[in-house]
Amino acid sequence: MRVPLSWLREYVDLPATETGRDVQAKLVSVGLEVETVEQTGAGLKGPLVVGQVLTIEELEGFKKPIRFCTVDVGTANGTGEPQEIVCGARNFSVGDKVVVVLPGAVLPGDFAIAARKTYGKTSHGMICSTDELGMGDDGTHGIIVLPPEFEPGTDAIELLELVDEVLDIAVTPDRGYCLSMRGVARETAIAYGLPLRDPALLDVPPPNAHGYPVKVSDPFGCSNFTARTVTGLRPEARSPIWMQRRLQKAGMRTVSLAVDITNYVMLELGQPLHAYDRTRVEGTIGVRRAEQGEKLTTLDGAKRVLDAQDLVITDDRGPIGLAGVMGGADTEIADVAEDAGTTEVVIEAAHFDPIAIARTARRHKLSSEASKRFERGVDPKAAAAAAQRTVDLLVLLAGGTAEAGVTEISAPSAPRTIAMPANHPDRVAGVAYGRETVVRRLQQVGCDVYGQDELIVTVPSWRPDLAEPNDLAEEVIRLEGYENLPSTLPTPPSGRGLTDRQRLHRRIGRALAGAGYVESLSYPFIGEAVLDQLGLEKDDARRRTVTLVNPLSDEEPALRTTLLPGLLGALRRNDGRGSHDLALFETGLVFRPTGEETKAVRLPVDRRPTDEETAGLDAALPRQPRRVAVVLAGAREQAGWWGKGRPADWADSVEAARSIAREAGVEVTVRADLHAPWHPGRCAALYVTVGGEETLFGHAGELHPRVVKELHLPERTCAMEVELDVLEQAVDGALQAPRISTFPVATQDVALVVASDVPADAVEKALREGAGELLESLRLFDVFTGEQIGEGRKSLAYALRFRAPDRTLTVEEASAARDTAVALATERTGAVLRGA
């Protein structure tokens, strides 16, 4: 919400010496987030005056149209003679009033104005546009043409209110009332301890039977609907400069007088309004839910197919507006033109259900100034005042006549009351405020308070966020100042430290960082599209997601079931910015619903939940295993004088899994597998032993080329993802440090020929078991295929290291252990010693 300080002063008598920075500090102290204070007209120095165009001479022979003008600027130039100015704009004519900057002036951006020769003429100043004065976009992209009533020589700096300060406030969802000058003025008045001139305090005529006919078919979706009619509007009437400038400073573009007035009142009171051209409305105005598949063309020109949950405004033909979001094109206020402008309007001021409006805006991807306010909560009691304010401005500025008929349809409602102990804010904050302070602060925000020890608080209509005692306590605490809350550090119990699980997670992070991986943190949200891009089957468990009721993005409405989308997105982003050699990792929770979750219960806040209540909450949660994933692309080892380097490949992703398992003291078994999104021939299934049984704990390898193409990743991108919870279950007691022997090692190499479909893991397992306790390590160092060993066969070369803890092994002992290992491999896999 952009708040011009000059406009704010209309409602609160701020000291004349108060600057925007001073007001910012005060508003921050009462809990509003004022992001910036913009100085409009900074560096602007006159003379900047109103001028009247006397003559226009078209200059020929140039690449673009150039005009030589004489302009009457009164006595502002010191001579009273017409000012000669060269100008390239064409949206003004002889007799128009324009804004002229004279030599000696300085425009925003330290642009000094002086007489200069250009296009064969001497230009003594400049005719200004909104951009040149830093006024923002007025929709014309041309010269400012002023109304005819201003005299030449009038000071344009004061006329256009060019020098001002604008506070840019980031309004949180629970403070929707601050999306209006009325709401911000209320907070300002509280912060300064000054009275508020409430712009909603207007004399409003009571409803009668002569108003425009309205029928509300869904009172839950629309609890209040006020309609007023104004006739006899002058089509040529334009928005006055003061209104245009306030709208521009607030970040809105001027359109036409009727539309500008509805926008102005919305900014002033926080109540969105809509003006219908009455000649284009047929019959009764209605409010109902749309029929599935109904169509509506909105003011932005888009043809929209409506959902059955959409709330719509109708006439006898059907939908004419998307309630609370955007009006329809069929009843749009006509463009300003003397022969075709709108002369009769029906003003709508209604209160719509916030959830219905929020869902409609997201469903149609159509966020508007109106929907932004409705979904945060609009004062239902402000509709009549907003309609009256709009009528008054139309009568004043467009010469209209307000019809006597007043339509107001309201659903029955009672004031909201909250019972709260008078010392409740004291208990929440740990500060002794006292009853008087609590009552005074609640009254300042508009509450009516009764009672002594037990307070009965009636909440004002503009504060839908106040629903329980803790909300009231927050109001007291923020107005008394968060900075005044005492800081008390808790005393931690001694002798606990990290758990075994926490130590393991930290060791894994350090191991991956030591291997050259960089940690990346991503949002835990995904959408259906990325699951399609990963090539997951329809029955894949990773497609069963937990969908959020209120997602940050409609494109990612679900909680992640895998870490890969976020990591691959980070890899793609960095690769697109020039970092091509990448190794990233992330640890975090994924969310895997089982279908057995129960409905969550709301836990109490005034006491510790019982074990049963906590267990009930846990039962409502999906399974949340902690996983770790890595992604690699580009070079794994850089080329240089030390060597050629090498690219990252599937083996690096498998080694990342092995390094993780080593931190837990667990051996990993690797087998070939088919599992999306990995390449069918370069995908490894990773197993660990849990309770004596091999258990799958992840996959690693090179991504499928189709996935790489769909996600726009570098070629041969590799990835690994494993479940740490399974790895923890595989840990057998405390991690044992390796025993270092002082006796020498005996090395034996062996090359075995097996069928090409025999997994190397099966051969390795047989060798380990056959070699016995003397085997210290086993490493596959070569795989060979070729004519020498025959078609359909491969040679696996292993290096076996033998060592005894208490003696030096003899050649015979090492050879015997090797032969036993080979014999068992031959028995189980059909392996044959190469060359035998």
XYZ file of C-alpha atoms in Angstrom, residues 31-663:
633
model
C 3.809 -3.310 13.869
C 3.471 -2.047 10.274
C 6.246 -2.911 7.845
C 7.124 0.318 6.017
C 9.563 -0.833 3.356
C 10.588 2.490 1.816
C 9.885 6.217 1.947
C 9.962 7.656 -1.573
C 10.764 11.331 -2.034
C 8.724 12.518 -5.033
C 10.005 15.632 -6.731
C 13.414 15.233 -5.120
C 15.854 17.726 -6.634
C 13.072 19.570 -8.470
C 13.643 23.309 -8.754
C 11.488 25.875 -10.599
C 10.433 27.841 -12.485
C 7.837 25.241 -13.553
C 4.597 26.898 -14.639
C 1.335 26.553 -16.532
C 1.548 27.707 -20.138
C -0.983 28.182 -22.941
C 0.014 27.162 -26.459
C -0.373 30.159 -28.788
C 1.075 28.915 -32.088
C 2.501 25.684 -33.512
C 4.844 25.588 -36.538
C 5.624 22.190 -38.086
C 9.361 21.943 -38.903
C 10.153 19.988 -42.063
C 13.216 17.999 -43.160
C 13.816 15.994 -40.019
C 13.564 12.237 -39.404
C 10.821 12.695 -36.819
C 8.013 15.273 -36.459
C 9.270 18.440 -34.764
C 7.161 21.435 -33.749
C 8.179 24.987 -32.939
C 5.738 26.461 -30.423
C 5.096 29.773 -28.777
C 3.640 29.503 -25.287
C 2.132 32.134 -23.001
C 3.659 31.679 -19.513
C 2.354 34.921 -18.053
C 5.041 36.880 -16.216
C 6.948 33.766 -15.112
C 9.728 34.447 -17.649
C 10.172 38.046 -16.386
C 9.161 39.666 -19.691
C 5.554 38.599 -20.295
C 6.490 37.718 -23.878
C 5.584 34.309 -25.390
C 8.156 31.618 -24.742
C 9.635 29.893 -27.817
C 9.983 26.134 -27.327
C 10.879 23.200 -29.623
C 8.876 20.054 -28.907
C 8.526 16.618 -30.549
C 5.237 15.551 -28.933
C 1.974 15.734 -30.877
C -0.790 15.175 -28.304
C -1.545 18.890 -27.770
C -3.008 21.678 -29.896
C -3.169 25.471 -30.059
C -5.064 26.779 -27.035
C -4.184 23.838 -24.751
C -2.816 24.441 -21.274
C 0.487 22.621 -20.704
C 3.289 22.437 -18.130
C 6.388 24.442 -19.086
C 9.799 24.329 -17.446
C 11.847 27.503 -18.018
C 15.625 27.991 -18.237
C 17.290 27.873 -14.836
C 15.063 25.093 -13.548
C 16.277 21.622 -12.524
C 14.161 18.510 -13.152
C 14.379 15.229 -11.175
C 17.600 13.387 -11.940
C 19.628 16.638 -11.773
C 18.545 17.600 -15.302
C 19.308 21.318 -15.642
C 17.261 23.327 -18.160
C 18.868 26.020 -20.290
C 18.180 27.738 -23.608
C 19.753 25.739 -26.434
C 19.756 25.664 -30.204
C 18.193 22.559 -31.752
C 16.637 21.711 -35.133
C 17.601 25.183 -36.387
C 15.696 27.008 -33.640
C 16.487 28.165 -30.102
C 14.341 26.439 -27.482
C 13.852 28.480 -24.307
C 12.683 25.688 -22.019
C 10.632 22.545 -22.433
C 7.017 21.396 -22.500
C 6.859 18.523 -19.985
C 5.451 15.002 -19.866
C 4.645 13.004 -16.725
C 7.798 10.898 -17.119
C 10.043 13.965 -17.191
C 8.523 15.222 -13.935
C 8.716 11.831 -12.222
C 4.919 11.615 -11.911
C 4.568 8.060 -13.185
C 2.541 6.688 -16.082
C -0.689 8.530 -16.880
C -1.504 6.245 -19.822
C -0.862 8.887 -22.512
C 2.960 8.716 -22.782
C 2.776 12.283 -23.952
C 2.676 15.924 -22.867
C 0.586 16.846 -19.802
C -2.545 18.665 -21.009
C -4.180 20.562 -18.144
C -7.818 21.622 -17.702
C -8.549 25.056 -19.208
C -9.332 26.847 -15.909
C -5.703 27.379 -14.854
C -4.098 30.713 -15.709
C -0.743 30.903 -17.547
C 2.122 31.467 -15.143
C 0.546 29.443 -12.277
C 3.122 27.518 -10.251
C 2.870 23.924 -11.546
C 4.950 22.444 -8.710
C 2.242 23.317 -6.217
C -0.595 22.677 -8.667
C 0.576 19.139 -9.450
C 1.689 18.409 -5.882
C 5.038 17.272 -7.224
C 6.939 17.477 -3.947
C 5.719 14.857 -1.509
C 6.745 11.733 0.410
C 5.167 8.329 -0.229
C 5.338 5.501 2.311
C 5.372 2.011 0.788
C 3.829 -0.359 3.335
C 3.992 -4.159 3.059
C 0.601 -5.148 4.482
C 0.480 -8.630 5.996
C -2.587 -10.829 5.289
C -4.034 -10.309 8.793
C -3.936 -6.504 8.517
C -6.146 -6.048 5.441
C -7.699 -2.892 6.900
C -4.358 -1.156 6.266
C -4.906 -1.463 2.512
C -6.680 1.881 2.815
C -5.892 5.411 3.878
C -8.508 5.020 6.622
C -6.706 2.019 8.114
C -3.235 3.533 7.918
C -4.536 6.804 9.343
C -6.023 4.897 12.284
C -2.650 3.286 13.023
C -0.911 6.656 12.623
C -3.339 8.328 15.032
C -2.720 5.570 17.601
C 1.055 5.807 17.173
C 1.052 9.577 17.703
C -1.750 9.669 20.269
C -3.748 12.037 18.047
C -7.463 12.062 17.108
C -8.582 10.488 13.823
C -10.901 12.155 11.306
C -12.641 9.018 10.055
C -13.571 9.477 6.369
C -16.277 6.799 6.739
C -18.336 8.958 9.122
C -20.871 10.182 6.549
C -24.590 10.826 6.619
C -26.040 7.898 4.697
C -29.741 7.768 3.735
C -31.583 4.633 4.865
C -32.528 1.985 2.299
C -35.918 2.305 0.625
C -38.076 0.559 -1.945
C -37.105 2.863 -4.823
C -33.513 1.700 -5.323
C -32.184 -0.290 -8.239
C -33.551 -3.868 -8.053
C -31.029 -6.350 -6.638
C -31.393 -10.055 -5.812
C -28.790 -11.906 -3.709
C -29.189 -15.685 -4.134
C -26.129 -16.579 -2.040
C -26.177 -14.628 1.249
C -23.170 -16.581 2.515
C -21.071 -15.486 -0.456
C -22.442 -11.932 -0.375
C -23.510 -10.755 3.077
C -24.098 -7.137 2.069
C -24.945 -5.435 -1.222
C -25.523 -1.696 -1.553
C -26.580 -0.101 -4.856
C -26.888 3.608 -5.658
C -27.743 5.316 -8.942
C -26.439 8.615 -10.310
C -27.809 10.169 -13.521
C -27.050 13.232 -15.612
C -23.271 12.834 -15.609
C -21.313 15.100 -17.945
C -19.481 12.664 -20.286
C -16.693 15.168 -20.899
C -15.957 15.630 -17.188
C -12.385 14.737 -16.256
C -10.859 13.739 -12.970
C -9.482 16.803 -11.163
C -5.722 17.101 -10.892
C -5.693 16.489 -7.126
C -7.445 13.158 -7.608
C -5.222 12.148 -10.521
C -2.110 12.935 -8.497
C -3.264 10.974 -5.458
C -4.051 7.969 -7.625
C -0.660 8.221 -9.353
C 1.214 8.446 -6.058
C -0.723 5.423 -4.806
C 0.432 3.505 -7.878
C -2.789 3.565 -9.913
C -3.380 4.870 -13.427
C -6.207 7.279 -14.203
C -8.868 5.899 -16.566
C -12.048 7.994 -16.553
C -13.835 10.080 -13.965
C -16.303 7.420 -12.817
C -13.629 4.697 -12.614
C -11.146 7.051 -10.959
C -13.695 7.926 -8.280
C -14.366 4.261 -7.447
C -10.604 3.641 -7.228
C -10.122 6.735 -5.099
C -12.841 5.717 -2.629
C -11.404 2.178 -2.485
C -8.009 3.602 -1.538
C -9.601 5.992 0.931
C -11.991 3.611 2.751
C -10.707 0.165 1.767
C -14.070 -0.842 0.217
C -13.784 -2.023 -3.408
C -16.547 -0.646 -5.630
C -17.741 -1.146 -9.161
C -19.578 1.271 -11.449
C -21.912 -0.127 -14.117
C -23.136 1.830 -17.122
C -26.871 1.682 -16.326
C -27.827 1.793 -19.994
C -25.933 -1.481 -20.484
C -27.457 -3.337 -17.527
C -30.614 -5.265 -18.383
C -33.020 -5.898 -15.548
C -32.276 -6.915 -11.984
C -28.706 -7.125 -10.709
C -28.126 -10.497 -9.059
C -25.459 -12.273 -7.035
C -25.150 -16.061 -7.340
C -22.737 -18.917 -7.944
C -21.838 -19.467 -11.574
C -23.112 -22.424 -13.519
C -20.341 -24.791 -14.543
C -19.014 -23.764 -17.953
C -20.670 -20.317 -18.093
C -18.586 -17.746 -19.935
C -17.716 -14.128 -19.141
C -15.504 -11.572 -20.840
C -13.836 -9.493 -18.133
C -12.591 -5.909 -18.372
C -9.112 -7.094 -19.340
C -10.564 -8.582 -22.542
C -10.059 -12.202 -21.479
C -12.849 -14.702 -22.142
C -13.171 -16.828 -19.027
C -14.895 -20.157 -18.483
C -16.491 -20.023 -15.042
C -16.430 -22.634 -12.306
C -19.466 -23.601 -10.233
C -17.762 -22.127 -7.132
C -17.226 -18.699 -8.709
C -19.374 -15.895 -7.317
C -20.762 -13.751 -10.153
C -22.766 -10.572 -10.634
C -25.586 -11.022 -13.146
C -28.355 -9.219 -14.958
C -31.209 -10.728 -16.988
C -28.734 -11.894 -19.671
C -26.333 -13.721 -17.365
C -22.974 -12.932 -15.730
C -21.792 -9.327 -16.043
C -18.936 -9.461 -13.514
C -16.693 -11.745 -11.487
C -17.750 -10.723 -7.978
C -15.018 -9.097 -5.933
C -12.419 -9.634 -8.659
C -13.196 -7.841 -11.940
C -16.182 -6.460 -13.801
C -17.420 -7.601 -17.173
C -16.845 -5.881 -20.498
C -20.578 -5.747 -21.345
C -21.347 -3.114 -18.682
C -18.041 -1.221 -18.820
C -18.076 2.532 -18.317
C -17.781 4.077 -21.808
C -14.660 5.978 -22.827
C -14.716 9.730 -22.266
C -16.252 11.346 -25.337
C -18.840 14.089 -25.562
C -21.104 12.094 -27.849
C -20.655 8.573 -26.445
C -19.724 8.848 -22.788
C -21.545 7.289 -19.853
C -24.253 9.508 -18.340
C -25.904 7.082 -15.879
C -24.158 4.730 -13.494
C -25.140 2.151 -10.893
C -22.678 1.995 -7.999
C -22.075 -1.397 -6.370
C -20.585 -1.603 -2.870
C -20.737 -5.157 -1.544
C -19.123 -7.472 0.977
C -18.078 -10.883 -0.356
C -16.800 -14.024 1.365
C -12.966 -13.746 1.558
C -12.335 -17.433 0.863
C -14.619 -17.493 -2.180
C -12.891 -14.428 -3.655
C -9.400 -15.778 -2.949
C -10.198 -19.083 -4.639
C -11.780 -17.393 -7.642
C -8.799 -15.066 -8.095
C -6.369 -17.981 -7.983
C -8.528 -20.221 -10.121
C -8.550 -17.632 -12.913
C -5.021 -16.332 -12.173
C -6.573 -12.883 -11.887
C -5.345 -10.883 -8.921
C -6.846 -7.386 -8.764
C -6.830 -4.501 -6.306
C -10.358 -5.511 -5.310
C -9.612 -9.210 -4.779
C -6.476 -8.337 -2.804
C -8.657 -6.471 -0.314
C -11.619 -8.836 -0.193
C -9.500 -11.911 0.479
C -7.809 -10.136 3.405
C -11.072 -8.923 4.894
C -13.085 -5.773 4.151
C -15.164 -3.849 6.687
C -18.752 -5.051 6.007
C -20.123 -1.892 7.628
C -18.265 0.415 5.228
C -20.245 -0.440 2.073
C -22.991 2.147 2.586
C -20.495 4.906 3.447
C -18.323 4.032 0.437
C -21.338 4.131 -1.872
C -22.366 7.514 -0.429
C -18.833 8.901 -0.826
C -18.818 7.770 -4.456
C -22.200 9.355 -5.109
C -21.074 12.632 -3.511
C -17.957 12.805 -5.697
C -19.890 11.996 -8.871
C -22.371 14.758 -8.079
C -19.590 17.215 -7.237
C -17.193 16.487 -10.080
C -19.441 15.276 -12.917
C -22.543 17.378 -12.316
C -24.668 14.289 -11.721
C -27.885 13.871 -9.781
C -28.197 11.246 -7.073
C -31.459 9.325 -7.353
C -33.423 8.995 -4.126
C -33.552 5.214 -4.329
C -31.180 3.334 -2.008
C -30.801 -0.450 -2.207
C -29.217 -2.279 0.710
C -29.479 -6.046 1.190
C -27.827 -7.374 4.346
C -27.649 -10.821 5.882
C -28.428 -10.847 9.633
C -25.284 -10.573 11.726
C -24.341 -9.906 15.320
C -21.267 -8.137 16.708
C -18.400 -10.490 17.506
C -17.498 -10.626 21.181
C -14.529 -12.235 22.911
C -14.262 -13.015 26.614
C -10.767 -12.507 27.996
C -9.245 -12.274 31.480
C -7.960 -8.762 32.052
C -4.488 -10.112 32.846
C -4.263 -12.342 29.767
C -1.919 -9.976 27.832
C 0.270 -9.802 30.948
C 0.573 -13.604 31.047
C 1.339 -13.839 27.328
C 4.011 -11.113 27.329
C 5.408 -11.608 30.816
C 4.854 -7.894 31.467
C 2.517 -6.322 34.023
C 0.464 -3.999 31.780
C -2.525 -3.702 34.109
C -6.226 -3.545 33.291
C -6.283 0.178 32.452
C -3.589 -0.195 29.802
C -5.269 -3.259 28.296
C -8.657 -1.507 28.062
C -7.141 1.702 26.669
C -5.198 -0.100 23.940
C -8.166 -2.230 22.903
C -10.368 0.864 22.721
C -7.767 2.560 20.532
C -8.100 -0.173 17.895
C -11.886 0.273 17.938
C -13.021 -2.340 20.474
C -15.785 -1.811 23.023
C -14.657 -3.220 26.387
C -16.768 -4.066 29.429
C -16.078 -5.876 32.690
C -13.447 -5.868 35.399
C -11.430 -9.040 35.956
C -13.162 -10.771 33.022
C -13.368 -8.478 29.988
C -16.077 -8.735 27.333
C -14.585 -7.258 24.156
C -16.717 -6.349 21.133
C -14.532 -6.433 18.047
C -14.868 -3.647 15.423
C -16.228 -4.640 12.024
C -12.985 -3.741 10.231
C -10.896 -6.240 12.234
C -11.926 -9.759 11.095
C -8.507 -11.003 12.265
C -9.439 -10.556 15.942
C -11.038 -13.881 16.833
C -9.675 -15.060 20.192
C -7.988 -13.750 23.358
C -4.471 -14.218 21.982
C -5.322 -11.870 19.087
C -6.379 -9.215 21.577
C -3.230 -9.800 23.603
C -1.168 -9.253 20.461
C -2.862 -5.886 19.892
C -1.979 -4.742 23.393
C 1.605 -5.975 23.110
C 2.303 -4.406 19.707
C 0.887 -1.029 20.709
C 2.852 -1.047 23.932
C 5.938 -1.813 21.828
C 7.605 -5.105 21.015
C 10.896 -3.403 21.796
C 9.756 -3.031 25.405
C 9.372 -6.765 25.971
C 12.092 -8.098 28.278
C 14.612 -10.558 26.874
C 15.038 -13.657 29.000
C 17.362 -16.384 27.768
C 16.293 -19.905 28.673
C 18.700 -21.975 30.721
C 19.498 -25.152 28.795
C 19.920 -28.426 30.673
C 23.493 -29.631 30.845
C 25.050 -32.824 29.572
C 22.852 -33.580 26.546
C 24.366 -32.335 23.311
C 23.553 -33.773 19.890
C 21.702 -37.024 19.393
C 23.216 -39.886 17.419
C 20.921 -39.020 14.543
C 22.004 -35.376 14.533
C 25.674 -36.392 14.601
C 25.148 -38.701 11.630
C 23.385 -35.999 9.629
C 26.201 -33.550 10.300
C 28.869 -36.094 9.360
C 27.053 -36.782 6.089
C 26.894 -33.069 5.280
C 30.594 -32.642 6.027
C 31.485 -35.719 3.970
C 29.615 -34.456 0.914
C 31.056 -30.964 1.309
C 34.529 -32.500 1.581
C 33.869 -34.407 -1.652
C 33.246 -31.125 -3.472
C 29.457 -30.853 -3.227
C 27.788 -27.526 -2.436
C 24.668 -27.558 -0.266
C 21.519 -26.112 -1.842
C 18.241 -25.433 -0.043
C 15.010 -25.390 -2.045
C 11.312 -24.860 -1.328
C 9.492 -28.081 -0.367
C 6.775 -27.589 -3.010
C 6.173 -29.331 -6.323
C 3.537 -29.488 -9.039
C 2.164 -32.196 -11.281
C 4.121 -30.833 -14.255
C 7.562 -31.640 -12.829
C 6.453 -35.192 -11.974
C 5.479 -35.593 -15.627
C 8.856 -34.217 -16.693
C 10.592 -36.770 -14.455
C 8.771 -39.507 -16.341
C 7.083 -41.057 -13.289
C 4.452 -43.701 -13.955
C 0.848 -42.977 -12.960
C 0.990 -45.505 -10.124
C 4.347 -44.276 -8.812
C 4.215 -43.622 -5.061
C 5.897 -40.272 -5.620
C 2.734 -39.040 -7.385
C 0.669 -39.400 -4.196
C 1.123 -35.911 -2.775
C -0.187 -33.771 0.067
C -1.950 -30.770 -1.494
C -1.861 -27.464 0.362
C -5.086 -25.579 1.049
C -3.370 -22.212 0.535
C -0.276 -22.754 -1.671
C 2.231 -20.000 -2.381
C 1.967 -20.807 -6.096
C -0.783 -22.503 -8.080
C 1.929 -24.161 -10.171
C 3.397 -25.874 -7.076
C 0.435 -26.687 -4.822
C 1.776 -29.895 -3.223
C 4.491 -30.920 -0.763
C 7.471 -32.646 -2.353
C 7.794 -36.421 -2.430
C 11.361 -36.306 -3.734
C 14.277 -33.885 -3.387
C 15.257 -34.050 -7.053
C 12.951 -31.325 -8.528
C 14.365 -28.602 -6.281
C 17.980 -29.699 -6.766
C 17.635 -30.046 -10.534
C 16.006 -26.612 -10.676
C 19.005 -25.143 -8.826
C 21.388 -26.955 -11.176
C 19.531 -25.660 -14.257
C 19.506 -22.107 -12.881
C 23.238 -22.099 -12.156
C 24.099 -23.720 -15.481
C 22.068 -21.016 -17.250
C 24.124 -18.365 -15.468
C 27.463 -19.712 -16.601
C 28.434 -22.226 -13.894
C 28.715 -25.445 -15.894
C 30.720 -27.692 -13.529
C 28.250 -28.385 -10.750
C 27.931 -30.740 -7.793
C 25.046 -29.929 -5.445
C 23.471 -31.715 -2.500
C 20.482 -31.258 -0.214
C 19.151 -32.998 2.879
C 15.553 -32.568 3.926
C 12.165 -34.074 4.560
C 9.876 -35.428 1.877
C 6.186 -36.077 2.431
C 4.758 -39.497 1.602
C 1.045 -39.911 2.499
C -0.068 -43.448 3.294
C -3.818 -42.870 2.995
C -4.313 -43.783 6.654
C -3.955 -40.248 8.013
C -6.697 -39.004 10.346
C -8.189 -35.515 10.606
C -5.977 -33.180 12.624
C -7.235 -31.781 15.919
C -6.502 -28.242 17.067
C -4.182 -28.356 20.063
C -4.707 -26.050 23.062
C -2.370 -23.110 23.671
C -3.120 -22.539 27.358
C -1.547 -25.804 28.521
C 0.774 -28.566 27.422
C -0.980 -31.031 25.082
C -1.545 -34.493 26.515
C 0.236 -37.515 25.075
C -3.034 -38.614 23.456
C -3.519 -35.210 21.796
C 0.045 -35.218 20.506
C -0.377 -38.774 19.207
C -3.583 -37.724 17.453
C -1.744 -34.891 15.748
C 1.057 -37.222 14.668
C -1.509 -39.638 13.225
C -2.815 -36.843 10.982
C 0.604 -36.256 9.457
C 1.934 -38.031 6.372
C 5.104 -40.092 6.615
C 8.042 -37.650 6.523
C 11.289 -39.517 5.865
C 14.532 -37.536 5.738
C 16.416 -37.981 2.490
C 19.651 -36.771 0.930
C 20.205 -36.203 -2.782
C 23.030 -35.048 -5.032
C 23.115 -33.859 -8.654
C 26.190 -33.522 -10.874
C 26.930 -32.020 -14.280
C 29.976 -30.888 -16.219
C 33.529 -31.726 -15.121
C 34.104 -33.725 -11.959
C 37.857 -33.186 -12.208
C 39.110 -30.028 -13.870
C 41.602 -30.183 -16.728
C 44.944 -28.425 -16.323
C 48.678 -28.929 -16.380
C 48.147 -31.847 -14.012
C 45.999 -33.793 -16.472
C 43.057 -33.905 -18.821
C 40.409 -33.996 -16.093
C 37.202 -35.988 -16.531
C 33.448 -35.383 -16.683
C 31.064 -36.400 -13.936
C 29.380 -39.735 -14.603
C 27.059 -42.262 -12.996
C 29.880 -43.786 -10.942
C 30.330 -40.468 -9.086
C 26.707 -40.496 -7.978
C 27.104 -44.094 -6.734
C 30.291 -43.118 -4.898
C 28.376 -40.290 -3.207
C 25.995 -42.901 -1.802
C 28.924 -45.046 -0.653
C 30.543 -42.079 1.106
C 27.262 -41.393 2.933
C 27.016 -45.023 4.016
C 30.652 -45.043 5.189
C 29.816 -42.265 7.650
